[in-house]
Short mmCIF file of C-alpha atoms in Angstrom, two decimals:
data_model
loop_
_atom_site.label_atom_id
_atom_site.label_comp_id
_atom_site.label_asym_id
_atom_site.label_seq_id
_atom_site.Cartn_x
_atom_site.Cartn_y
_atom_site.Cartn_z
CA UNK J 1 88.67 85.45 62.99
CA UNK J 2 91.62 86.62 60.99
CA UNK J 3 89.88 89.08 59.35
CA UNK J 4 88.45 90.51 62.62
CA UNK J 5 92.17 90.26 64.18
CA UNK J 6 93.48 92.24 60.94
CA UNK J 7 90.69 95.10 61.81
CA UNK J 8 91.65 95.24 65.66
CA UNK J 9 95.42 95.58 64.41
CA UNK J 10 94.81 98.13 62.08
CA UNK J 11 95.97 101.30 63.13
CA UNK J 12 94.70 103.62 60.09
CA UNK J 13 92.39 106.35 60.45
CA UNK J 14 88.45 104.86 60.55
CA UNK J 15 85.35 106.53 61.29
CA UNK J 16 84.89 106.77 65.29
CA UNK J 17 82.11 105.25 67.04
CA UNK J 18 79.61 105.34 70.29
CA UNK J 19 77.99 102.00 71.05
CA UNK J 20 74.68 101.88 71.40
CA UNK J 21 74.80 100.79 74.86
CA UNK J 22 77.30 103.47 75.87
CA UNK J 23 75.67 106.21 74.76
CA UNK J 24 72.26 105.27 75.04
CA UNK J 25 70.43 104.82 71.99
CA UNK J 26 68.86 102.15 70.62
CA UNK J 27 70.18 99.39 67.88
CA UNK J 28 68.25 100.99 64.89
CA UNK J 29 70.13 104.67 65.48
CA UNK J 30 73.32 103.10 65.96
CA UNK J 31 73.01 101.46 62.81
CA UNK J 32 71.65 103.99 60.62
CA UNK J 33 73.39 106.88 61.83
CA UNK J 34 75.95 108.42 58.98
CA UNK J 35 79.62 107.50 59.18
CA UNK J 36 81.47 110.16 60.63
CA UNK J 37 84.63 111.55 59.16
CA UNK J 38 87.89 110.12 59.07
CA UNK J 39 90.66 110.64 62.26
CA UNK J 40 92.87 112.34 59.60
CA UNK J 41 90.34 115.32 58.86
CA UNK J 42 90.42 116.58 62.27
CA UNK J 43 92.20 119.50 62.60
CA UNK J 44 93.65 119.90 66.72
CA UNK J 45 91.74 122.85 66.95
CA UNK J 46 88.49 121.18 66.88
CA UNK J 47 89.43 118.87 70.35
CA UNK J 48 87.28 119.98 72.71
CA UNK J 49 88.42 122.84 75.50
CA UNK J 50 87.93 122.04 79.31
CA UNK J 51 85.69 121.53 80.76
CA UNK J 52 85.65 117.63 79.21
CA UNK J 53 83.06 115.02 78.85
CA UNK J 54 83.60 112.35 77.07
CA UNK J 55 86.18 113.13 74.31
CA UNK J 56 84.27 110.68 71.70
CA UNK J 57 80.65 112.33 72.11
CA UNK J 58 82.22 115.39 70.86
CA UNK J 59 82.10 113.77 67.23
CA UNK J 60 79.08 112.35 64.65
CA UNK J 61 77.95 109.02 65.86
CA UNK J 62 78.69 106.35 63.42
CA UNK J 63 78.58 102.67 63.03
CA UNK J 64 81.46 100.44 63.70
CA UNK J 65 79.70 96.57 62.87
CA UNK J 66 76.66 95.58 63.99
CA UNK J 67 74.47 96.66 67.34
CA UNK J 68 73.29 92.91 68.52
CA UNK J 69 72.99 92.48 71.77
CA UNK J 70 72.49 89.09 71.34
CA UNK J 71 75.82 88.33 70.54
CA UNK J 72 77.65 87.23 73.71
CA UNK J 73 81.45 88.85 72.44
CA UNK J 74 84.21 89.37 74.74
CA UNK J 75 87.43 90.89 73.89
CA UNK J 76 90.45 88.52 73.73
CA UNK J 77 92.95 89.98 76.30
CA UNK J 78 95.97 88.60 73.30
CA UNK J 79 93.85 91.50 70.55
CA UNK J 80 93.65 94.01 72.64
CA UNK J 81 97.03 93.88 73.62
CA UNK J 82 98.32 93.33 70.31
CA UNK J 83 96.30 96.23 68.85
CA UNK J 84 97.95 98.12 72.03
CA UNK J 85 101.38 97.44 70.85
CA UNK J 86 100.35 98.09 66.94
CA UNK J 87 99.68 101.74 68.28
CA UNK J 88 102.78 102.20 69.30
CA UNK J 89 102.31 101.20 73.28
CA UNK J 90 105.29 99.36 74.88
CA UNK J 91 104.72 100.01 78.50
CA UNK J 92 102.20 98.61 80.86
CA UNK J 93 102.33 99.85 84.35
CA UNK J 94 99.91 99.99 87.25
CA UNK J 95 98.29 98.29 90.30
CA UNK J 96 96.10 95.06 89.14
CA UNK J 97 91.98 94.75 89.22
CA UNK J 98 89.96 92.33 89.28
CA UNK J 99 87.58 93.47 86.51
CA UNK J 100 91.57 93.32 84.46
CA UNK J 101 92.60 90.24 85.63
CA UNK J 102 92.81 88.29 82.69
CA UNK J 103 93.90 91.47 80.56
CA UNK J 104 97.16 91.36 83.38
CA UNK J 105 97.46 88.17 83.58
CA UNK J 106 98.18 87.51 79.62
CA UNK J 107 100.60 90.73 80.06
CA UNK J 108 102.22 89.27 82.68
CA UNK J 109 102.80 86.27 80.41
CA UNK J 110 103.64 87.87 77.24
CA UNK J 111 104.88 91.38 77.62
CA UNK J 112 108.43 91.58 78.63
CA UNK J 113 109.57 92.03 81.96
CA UNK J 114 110.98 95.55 81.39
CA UNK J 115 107.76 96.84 79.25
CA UNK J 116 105.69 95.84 82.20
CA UNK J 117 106.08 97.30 85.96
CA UNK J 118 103.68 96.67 88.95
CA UNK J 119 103.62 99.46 90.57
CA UNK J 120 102.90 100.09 94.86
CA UNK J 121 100.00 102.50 94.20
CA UNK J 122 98.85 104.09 91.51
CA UNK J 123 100.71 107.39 92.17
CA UNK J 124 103.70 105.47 91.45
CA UNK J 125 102.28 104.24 87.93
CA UNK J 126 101.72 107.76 86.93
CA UNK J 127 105.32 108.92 87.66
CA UNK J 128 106.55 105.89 86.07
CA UNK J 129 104.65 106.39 82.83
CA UNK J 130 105.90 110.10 83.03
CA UNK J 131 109.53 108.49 83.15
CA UNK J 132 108.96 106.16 80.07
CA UNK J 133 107.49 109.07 77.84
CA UNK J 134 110.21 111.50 78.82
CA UNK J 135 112.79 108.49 77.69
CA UNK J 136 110.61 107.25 74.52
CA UNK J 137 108.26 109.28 73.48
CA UNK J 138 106.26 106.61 73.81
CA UNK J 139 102.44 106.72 74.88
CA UNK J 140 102.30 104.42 78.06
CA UNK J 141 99.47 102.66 79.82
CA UNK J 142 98.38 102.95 83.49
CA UNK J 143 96.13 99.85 84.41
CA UNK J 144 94.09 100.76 87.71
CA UNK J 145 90.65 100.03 89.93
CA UNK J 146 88.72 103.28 90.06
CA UNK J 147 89.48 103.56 93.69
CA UNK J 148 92.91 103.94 93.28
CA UNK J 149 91.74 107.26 91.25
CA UNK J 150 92.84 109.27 94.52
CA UNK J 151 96.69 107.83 95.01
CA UNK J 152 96.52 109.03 91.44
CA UNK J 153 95.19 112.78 91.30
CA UNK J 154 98.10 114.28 92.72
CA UNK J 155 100.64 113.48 89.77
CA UNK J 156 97.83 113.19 87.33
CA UNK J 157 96.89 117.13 88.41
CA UNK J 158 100.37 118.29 89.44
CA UNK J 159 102.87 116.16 86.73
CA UNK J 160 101.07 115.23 83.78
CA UNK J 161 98.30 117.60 83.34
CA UNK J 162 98.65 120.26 80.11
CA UNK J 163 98.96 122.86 82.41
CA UNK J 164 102.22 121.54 83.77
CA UNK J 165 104.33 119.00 81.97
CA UNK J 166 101.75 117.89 79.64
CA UNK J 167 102.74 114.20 79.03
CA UNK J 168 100.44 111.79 77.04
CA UNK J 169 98.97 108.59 78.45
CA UNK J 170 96.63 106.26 78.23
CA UNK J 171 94.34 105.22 81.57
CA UNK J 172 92.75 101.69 81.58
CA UNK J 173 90.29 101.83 84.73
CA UNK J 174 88.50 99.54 86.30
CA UNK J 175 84.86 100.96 87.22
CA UNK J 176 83.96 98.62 90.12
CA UNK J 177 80.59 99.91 91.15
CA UNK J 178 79.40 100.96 87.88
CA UNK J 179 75.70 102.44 88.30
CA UNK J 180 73.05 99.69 87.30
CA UNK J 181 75.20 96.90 89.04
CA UNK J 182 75.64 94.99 91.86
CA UNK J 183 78.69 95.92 94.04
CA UNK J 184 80.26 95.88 97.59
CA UNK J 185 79.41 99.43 99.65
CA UNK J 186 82.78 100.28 99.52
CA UNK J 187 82.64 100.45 95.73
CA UNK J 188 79.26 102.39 95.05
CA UNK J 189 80.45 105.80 95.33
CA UNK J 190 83.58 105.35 93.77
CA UNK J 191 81.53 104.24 91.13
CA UNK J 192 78.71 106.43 90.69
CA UNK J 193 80.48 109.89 90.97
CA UNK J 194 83.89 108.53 88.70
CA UNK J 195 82.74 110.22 85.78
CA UNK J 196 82.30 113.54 87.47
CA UNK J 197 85.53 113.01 88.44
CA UNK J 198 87.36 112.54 85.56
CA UNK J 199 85.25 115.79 84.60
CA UNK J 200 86.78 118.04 87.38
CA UNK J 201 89.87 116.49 86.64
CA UNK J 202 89.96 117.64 83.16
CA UNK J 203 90.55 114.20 81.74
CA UNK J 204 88.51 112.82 78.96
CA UNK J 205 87.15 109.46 78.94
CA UNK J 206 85.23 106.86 76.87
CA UNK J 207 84.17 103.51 77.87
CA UNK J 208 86.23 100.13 76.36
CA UNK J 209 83.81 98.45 74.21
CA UNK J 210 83.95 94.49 74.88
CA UNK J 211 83.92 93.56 70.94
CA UNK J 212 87.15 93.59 68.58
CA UNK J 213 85.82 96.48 66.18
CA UNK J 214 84.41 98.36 68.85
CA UNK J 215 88.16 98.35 71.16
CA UNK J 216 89.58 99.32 68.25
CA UNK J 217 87.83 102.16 67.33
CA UNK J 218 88.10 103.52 71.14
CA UNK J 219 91.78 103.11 70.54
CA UNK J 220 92.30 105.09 67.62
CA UNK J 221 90.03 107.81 69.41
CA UNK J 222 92.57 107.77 72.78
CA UNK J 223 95.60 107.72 70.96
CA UNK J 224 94.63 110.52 68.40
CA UNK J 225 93.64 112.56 71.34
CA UNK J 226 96.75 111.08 73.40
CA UNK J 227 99.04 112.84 70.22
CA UNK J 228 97.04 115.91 69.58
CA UNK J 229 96.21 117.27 72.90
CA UNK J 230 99.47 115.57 74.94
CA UNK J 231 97.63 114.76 77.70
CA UNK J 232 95.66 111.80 79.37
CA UNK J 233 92.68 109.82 78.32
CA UNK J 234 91.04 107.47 79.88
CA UNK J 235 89.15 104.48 78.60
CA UNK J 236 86.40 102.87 81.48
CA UNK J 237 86.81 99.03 81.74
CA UNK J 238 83.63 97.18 82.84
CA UNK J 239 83.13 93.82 83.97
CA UNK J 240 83.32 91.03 82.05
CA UNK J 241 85.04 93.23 79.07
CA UNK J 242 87.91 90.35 78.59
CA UNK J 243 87.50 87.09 77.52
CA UNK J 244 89.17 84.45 80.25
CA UNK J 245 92.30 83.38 80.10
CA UNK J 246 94.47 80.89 82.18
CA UNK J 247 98.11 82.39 82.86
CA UNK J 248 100.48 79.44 80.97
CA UNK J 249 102.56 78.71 84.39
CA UNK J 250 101.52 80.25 87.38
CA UNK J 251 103.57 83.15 88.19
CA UNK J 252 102.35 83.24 91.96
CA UNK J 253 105.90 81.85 93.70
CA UNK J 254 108.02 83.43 91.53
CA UNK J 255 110.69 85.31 93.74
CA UNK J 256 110.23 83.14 96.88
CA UNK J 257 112.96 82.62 99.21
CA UNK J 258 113.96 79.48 97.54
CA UNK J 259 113.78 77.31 100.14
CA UNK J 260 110.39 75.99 98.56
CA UNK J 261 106.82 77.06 98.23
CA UNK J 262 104.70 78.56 100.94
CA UNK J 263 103.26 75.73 102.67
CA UNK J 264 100.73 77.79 105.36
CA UNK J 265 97.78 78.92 104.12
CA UNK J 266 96.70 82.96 105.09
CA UNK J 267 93.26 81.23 106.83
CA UNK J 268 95.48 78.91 108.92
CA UNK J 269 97.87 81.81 110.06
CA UNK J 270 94.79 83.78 110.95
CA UNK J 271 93.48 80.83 113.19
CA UNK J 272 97.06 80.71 115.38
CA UNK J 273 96.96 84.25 115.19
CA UNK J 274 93.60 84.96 116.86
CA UNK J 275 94.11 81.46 119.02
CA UNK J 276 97.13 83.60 120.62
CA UNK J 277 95.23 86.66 121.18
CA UNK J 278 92.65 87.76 124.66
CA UNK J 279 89.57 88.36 124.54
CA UNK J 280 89.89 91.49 125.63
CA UNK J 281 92.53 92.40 122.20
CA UNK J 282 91.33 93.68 119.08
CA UNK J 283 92.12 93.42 115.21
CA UNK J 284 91.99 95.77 112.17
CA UNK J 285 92.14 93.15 109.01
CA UNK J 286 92.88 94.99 105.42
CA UNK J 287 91.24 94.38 102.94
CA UNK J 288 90.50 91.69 100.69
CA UNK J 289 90.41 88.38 101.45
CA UNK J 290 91.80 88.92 104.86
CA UNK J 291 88.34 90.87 106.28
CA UNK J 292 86.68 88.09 104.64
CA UNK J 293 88.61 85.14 105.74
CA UNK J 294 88.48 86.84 109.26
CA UNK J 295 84.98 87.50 109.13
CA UNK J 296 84.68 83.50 108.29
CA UNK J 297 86.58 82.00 111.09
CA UNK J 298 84.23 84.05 113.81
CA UNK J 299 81.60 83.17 112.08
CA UNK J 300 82.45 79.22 111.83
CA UNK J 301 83.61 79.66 115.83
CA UNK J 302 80.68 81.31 116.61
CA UNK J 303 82.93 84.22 118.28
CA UNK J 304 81.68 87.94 118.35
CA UNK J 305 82.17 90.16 115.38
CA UNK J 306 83.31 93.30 117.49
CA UNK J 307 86.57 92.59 118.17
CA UNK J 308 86.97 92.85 114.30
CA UNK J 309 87.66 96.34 112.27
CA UNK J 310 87.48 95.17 108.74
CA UNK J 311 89.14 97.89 106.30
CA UNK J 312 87.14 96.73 103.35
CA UNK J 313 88.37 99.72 101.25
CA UNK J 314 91.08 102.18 101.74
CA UNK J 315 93.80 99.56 100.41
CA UNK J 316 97.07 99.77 102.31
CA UNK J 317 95.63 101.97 105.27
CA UNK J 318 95.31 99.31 107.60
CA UNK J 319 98.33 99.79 110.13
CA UNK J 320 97.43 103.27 109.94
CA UNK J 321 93.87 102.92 111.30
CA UNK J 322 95.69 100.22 113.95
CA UNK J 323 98.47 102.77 115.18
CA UNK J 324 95.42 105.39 115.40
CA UNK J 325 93.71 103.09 118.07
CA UNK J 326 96.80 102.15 119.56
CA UNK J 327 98.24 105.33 120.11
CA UNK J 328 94.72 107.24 121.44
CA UNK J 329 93.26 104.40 124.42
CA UNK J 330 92.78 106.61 127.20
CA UNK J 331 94.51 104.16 129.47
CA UNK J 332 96.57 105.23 132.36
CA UNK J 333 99.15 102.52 131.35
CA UNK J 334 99.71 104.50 128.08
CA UNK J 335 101.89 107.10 129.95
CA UNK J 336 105.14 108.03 128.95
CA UNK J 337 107.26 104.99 130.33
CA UNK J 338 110.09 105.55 132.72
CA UNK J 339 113.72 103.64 133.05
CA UNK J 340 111.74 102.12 136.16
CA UNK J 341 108.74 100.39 134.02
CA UNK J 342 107.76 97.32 133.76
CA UNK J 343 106.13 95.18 131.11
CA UNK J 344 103.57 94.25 133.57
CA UNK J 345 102.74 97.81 134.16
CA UNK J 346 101.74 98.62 130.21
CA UNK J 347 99.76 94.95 130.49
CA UNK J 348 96.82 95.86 131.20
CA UNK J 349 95.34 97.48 128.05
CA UNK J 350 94.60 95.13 124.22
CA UNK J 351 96.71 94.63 122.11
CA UNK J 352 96.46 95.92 118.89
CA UNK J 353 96.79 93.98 116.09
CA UNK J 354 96.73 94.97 112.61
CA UNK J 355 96.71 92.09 109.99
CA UNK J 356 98.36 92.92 106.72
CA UNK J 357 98.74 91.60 103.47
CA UNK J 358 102.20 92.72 101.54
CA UNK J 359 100.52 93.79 98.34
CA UNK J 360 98.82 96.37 101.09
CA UNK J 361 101.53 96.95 103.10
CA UNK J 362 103.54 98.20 100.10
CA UNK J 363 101.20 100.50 98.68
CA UNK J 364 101.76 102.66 101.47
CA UNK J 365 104.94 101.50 103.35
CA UNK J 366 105.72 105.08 104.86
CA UNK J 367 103.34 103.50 107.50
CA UNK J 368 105.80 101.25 109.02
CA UNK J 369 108.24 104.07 109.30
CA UNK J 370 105.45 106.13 111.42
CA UNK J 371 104.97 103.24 113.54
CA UNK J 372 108.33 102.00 114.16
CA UNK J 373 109.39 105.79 114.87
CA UNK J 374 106.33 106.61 117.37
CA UNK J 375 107.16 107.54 120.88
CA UNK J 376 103.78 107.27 122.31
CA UNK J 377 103.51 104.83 124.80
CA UNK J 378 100.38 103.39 123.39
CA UNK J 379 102.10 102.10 120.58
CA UNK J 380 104.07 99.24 122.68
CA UNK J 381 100.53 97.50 121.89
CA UNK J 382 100.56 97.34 118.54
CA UNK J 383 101.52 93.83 116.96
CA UNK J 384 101.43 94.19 113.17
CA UNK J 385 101.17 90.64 111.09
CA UNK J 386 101.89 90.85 107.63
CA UNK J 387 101.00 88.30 105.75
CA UNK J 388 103.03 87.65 102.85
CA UNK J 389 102.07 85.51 99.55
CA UNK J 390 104.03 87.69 97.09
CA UNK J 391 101.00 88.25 95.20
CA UNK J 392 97.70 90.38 94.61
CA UNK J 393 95.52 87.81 95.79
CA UNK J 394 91.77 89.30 95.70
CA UNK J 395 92.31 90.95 92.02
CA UNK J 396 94.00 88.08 90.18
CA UNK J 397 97.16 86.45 91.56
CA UNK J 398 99.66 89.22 90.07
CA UNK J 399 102.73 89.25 91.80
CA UNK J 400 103.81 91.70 94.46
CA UNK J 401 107.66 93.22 95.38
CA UNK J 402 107.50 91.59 98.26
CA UNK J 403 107.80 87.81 96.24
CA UNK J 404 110.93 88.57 95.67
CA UNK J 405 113.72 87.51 97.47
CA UNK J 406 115.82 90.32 98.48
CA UNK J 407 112.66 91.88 99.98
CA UNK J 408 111.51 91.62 104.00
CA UNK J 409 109.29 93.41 105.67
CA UNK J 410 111.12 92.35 108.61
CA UNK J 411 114.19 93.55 108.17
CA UNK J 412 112.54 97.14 106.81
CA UNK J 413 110.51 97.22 110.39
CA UNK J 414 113.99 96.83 111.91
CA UNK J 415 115.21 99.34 109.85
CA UNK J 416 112.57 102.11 110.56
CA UNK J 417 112.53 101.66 114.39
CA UNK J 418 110.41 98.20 115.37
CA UNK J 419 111.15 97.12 118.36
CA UNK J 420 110.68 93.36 117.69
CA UNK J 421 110.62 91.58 114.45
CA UNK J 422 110.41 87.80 113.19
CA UNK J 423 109.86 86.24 110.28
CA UNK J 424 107.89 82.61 110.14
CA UNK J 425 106.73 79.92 107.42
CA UNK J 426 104.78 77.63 109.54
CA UNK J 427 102.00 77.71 112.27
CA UNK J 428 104.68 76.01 114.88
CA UNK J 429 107.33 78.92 114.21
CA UNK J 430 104.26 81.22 114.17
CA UNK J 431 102.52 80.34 117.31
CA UNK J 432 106.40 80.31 119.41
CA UNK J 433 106.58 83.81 118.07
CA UNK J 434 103.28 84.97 119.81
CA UNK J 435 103.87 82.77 122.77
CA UNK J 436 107.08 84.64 123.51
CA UNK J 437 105.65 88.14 122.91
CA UNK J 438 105.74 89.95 125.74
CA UNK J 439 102.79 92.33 126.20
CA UNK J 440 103.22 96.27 126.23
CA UNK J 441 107.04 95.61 124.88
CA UNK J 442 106.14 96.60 120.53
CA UNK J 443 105.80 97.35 118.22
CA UNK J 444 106.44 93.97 116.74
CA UNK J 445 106.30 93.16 113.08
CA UNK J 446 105.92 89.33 112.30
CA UNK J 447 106.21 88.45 108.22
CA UNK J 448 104.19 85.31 107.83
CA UNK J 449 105.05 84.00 104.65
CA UNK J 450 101.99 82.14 103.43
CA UNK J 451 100.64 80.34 100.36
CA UNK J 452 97.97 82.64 97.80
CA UNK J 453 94.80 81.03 97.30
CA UNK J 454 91.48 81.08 99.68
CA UNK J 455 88.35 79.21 100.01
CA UNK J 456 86.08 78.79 97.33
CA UNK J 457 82.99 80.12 98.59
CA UNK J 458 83.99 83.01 101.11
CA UNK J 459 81.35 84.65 102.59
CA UNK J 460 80.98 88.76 102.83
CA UNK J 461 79.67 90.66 105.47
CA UNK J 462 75.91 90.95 105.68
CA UNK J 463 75.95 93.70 108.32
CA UNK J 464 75.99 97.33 107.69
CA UNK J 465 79.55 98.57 108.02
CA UNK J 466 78.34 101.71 110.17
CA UNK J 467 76.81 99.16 112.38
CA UNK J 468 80.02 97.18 112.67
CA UNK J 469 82.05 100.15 113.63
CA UNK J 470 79.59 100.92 116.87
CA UNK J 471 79.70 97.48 117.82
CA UNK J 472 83.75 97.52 117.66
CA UNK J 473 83.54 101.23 119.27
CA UNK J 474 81.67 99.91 122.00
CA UNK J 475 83.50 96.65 122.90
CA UNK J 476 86.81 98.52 122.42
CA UNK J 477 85.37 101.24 125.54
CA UNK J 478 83.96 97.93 127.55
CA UNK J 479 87.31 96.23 127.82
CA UNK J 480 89.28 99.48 128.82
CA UNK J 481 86.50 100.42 131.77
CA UNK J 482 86.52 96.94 132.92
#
């Protein structure tokens, strides 16, 4: 193992490498194919122009150890980041995935605090890797999902690219819905066309091998390609890449209020949420575990799915799509209130409620400023719930902004223009909160500060999501004509 740890370390020129299982040819090739030569012998000149493929498949195939797929090899999340840091990599910086999660979670153990910065959305990793080379010199790396890609393009396109500022770094990306694989809907395109897109975007790519040698290799290929052409490169990450690993203390209360941990679990604040609400109101979940933990309770109450918008994708869109309903119901109570209106005279439409999670909530938190500054009557309907655990539940337990203590997301929705605003730890507090909301008198924001974690076995939707959004269509147009 030590002499396998020494090679991933190494940092000296070696011969580069496609795996057999990358680029498609069979055990026998990959083994007798002729070294290729040295990283030192390339001359910048011979780096590929634009358009891109993959930087790697530009050079001789060679071998780098042997082509078994027998061997069941993961790479240790403590090598690669060690043979990150041998390479002259200091900062990590990004929003966490799953298909990462035990890559982040030994970084969040054993990188220090100021090498390693969870960014809102992924936008915000790329300007803050921009920052770190400007300062260092340094190469950074931006850890993402593939559908983050698009809070990305902008800078990537209009900051970093060689046709602008031309700054070096290195993108770890998680391909959820890799071709060949099983994967929610939500994921499949992403998936399928990400190459392409790192094609149009100019940015060359290679996927992570999941053996020591292998990562190694692809290493020495980004960061050669990193220093010559001072640009990005990204290297694909696909499941099961990283070999487990259990965080040392759990990091997933750090920052709370300290008045103790989170004692109300996000399912249980969903249940006196929706135990509050009409049946004529209606919800847009984000995603996550909160569709999912939504779409459980109706299912275990035996309650209709269509008062239920479940934003399985489109992370941190959710109030967005809730002020959009909220703000268009053709309902003659949505007129432009007077000094003479009553509450009881904007009653008689749903309420809107949008349920939040803060990881969401903070990836695009201009949101709450649209809401809170709307004039349109519709918007006195909208109750927005975020649900606060200070961590990135669904992708690994990674902890959020909003864990800390100095942060509320009711006191911003003050801020930006809410008209009511509470902040609860327990279902009592919660439930006195709703009781005393009075309707057609919001925006309100309520902060529910809640405990990570969900059930072990949490069932997905089964029904086609184009289906769904009929069914919710159609409910939503029954309740205002009745």
């Amino acid at each position: 193992m030590q002499a396998v740890r020494s090679r991933l370390l190494s940092s000296t020129s070696r011969p580069l490498h496609i795996l057999h299982r990358i680029c498609g040819t069979a055990p026998s090739t990959c083994l007798s194919a002729p070294p290729r030569s040295p990283l030192r012998t390339i001359a910048p000149s011979s780096l590929s122009p634009l358009p891109l493929r993959t930087y790697a498949t530009t050079r001789e195939k060679g071998p780098a150890g042997p082509c078994d797929e027998t061997v069941d090899e993961t790479l240790g999340p403590d090598e690669f980041v060690d043979a990150l840091h041998s390479r002259g990599v200091r900062l990590f910086t990004g929003v966490p995935d799953s298909l990462m999660k035990d890559f982040l979670r030994y970084v969040d153990d054993h990188v220090p605090k100021e090498n390693h910065i969870i960014t809102a959305n992924e936008g915000g990793a790329i300007g803050t890797a921009v920052g770190h080379y400007l300062a260092t010199r340094q190469i950074p790396l931006v850890y993402l999902q593939n559908s983050g890609l698009g809070n990305a393009v902008n800078p990537l396109l209009s900051l970093a690219d060689p046709s602008v500022y031309s700054v070096p770094m290195l993108l770890l990306v998680g391909w959820r819905g890799e071709p060949g694989h099983r994967d929610e809907p939500q994921h499949r395109k992403q998936g399928r066309i990400m190459p392409q897109l790192l094609d149009t975007l100019g940015i060359a790519y290679d996927v992570l091998p999941d053996y020591h040698d292998g990562a190694a290799e692809a290493l020495d290929t980004a960061i050669e390609y990193c220093t010559k052409k001072s640009a990005p490169y990204a290297l694909f990450v696909k499941k099961n890449t990283f070999t487990a690993y259990k965080p040392s203390s759990s990091h997933m209360q750090e920052g709370r209020d300290g008045e103790g941990e989170a004692k109300m679990s996000r399912m249980d604040a969903l249940r006196t949420v929706t135990d509050h609400a009409s049946h004529k109101d209606v919800f847009v979940a984000t995603t996550g575990f909160t569709s999912r933990e939504l779409y459980e309770i109706r299912l275990d109450r035996g309650e209709p799915l269509n008062r239920d918008f479940l934003t399985v994708g489109s992370m941190g869109h959710a109030s967005a799509i809730a002020l959009g309903i909220a703000a268009s119901l053709p309902s003659p109570a949505f007129s432009t209130p007077t000094p003479s209106s009553s509450p009881s005279s904007l009653s008689s439409s749903p309420t809107v409620y949008c349920l939040d999670g803060d990881g969401a909530a903070m990836m695009h938190l201009g949101n709450l400023s649209t809401i809170g500054a709307s004039s349109i009557a519709g918007v006195r309907h909208l109750v927005h719930i975020v649900l606060n655990n200070g961590v990135h539940d669904s992708v690994g337990g990674q902890p959020t902004a909003a864990s800390h203590p100095h942060l509320s997301f009711a006191d911003i929705a003050r801020a930006v223009g809410y008209r009511h605003t509470a902040k609860v730890k327990t279902q009592e507090e919660l439930g006195e909160v709703l009781s005393g909301r009075i309707e057609g008198e919001g925006p309100y924001l309520i902060e529910v500060m809640c405990k990570p974690g969900t059930l072990p076995s949490l069932r997905r939707p089964r029904t086609s999501f184009t289906s769904m959004k009929e069914e919710f269509i159609a409910n939503l147009s029954n309740q205002l004509h009745k």
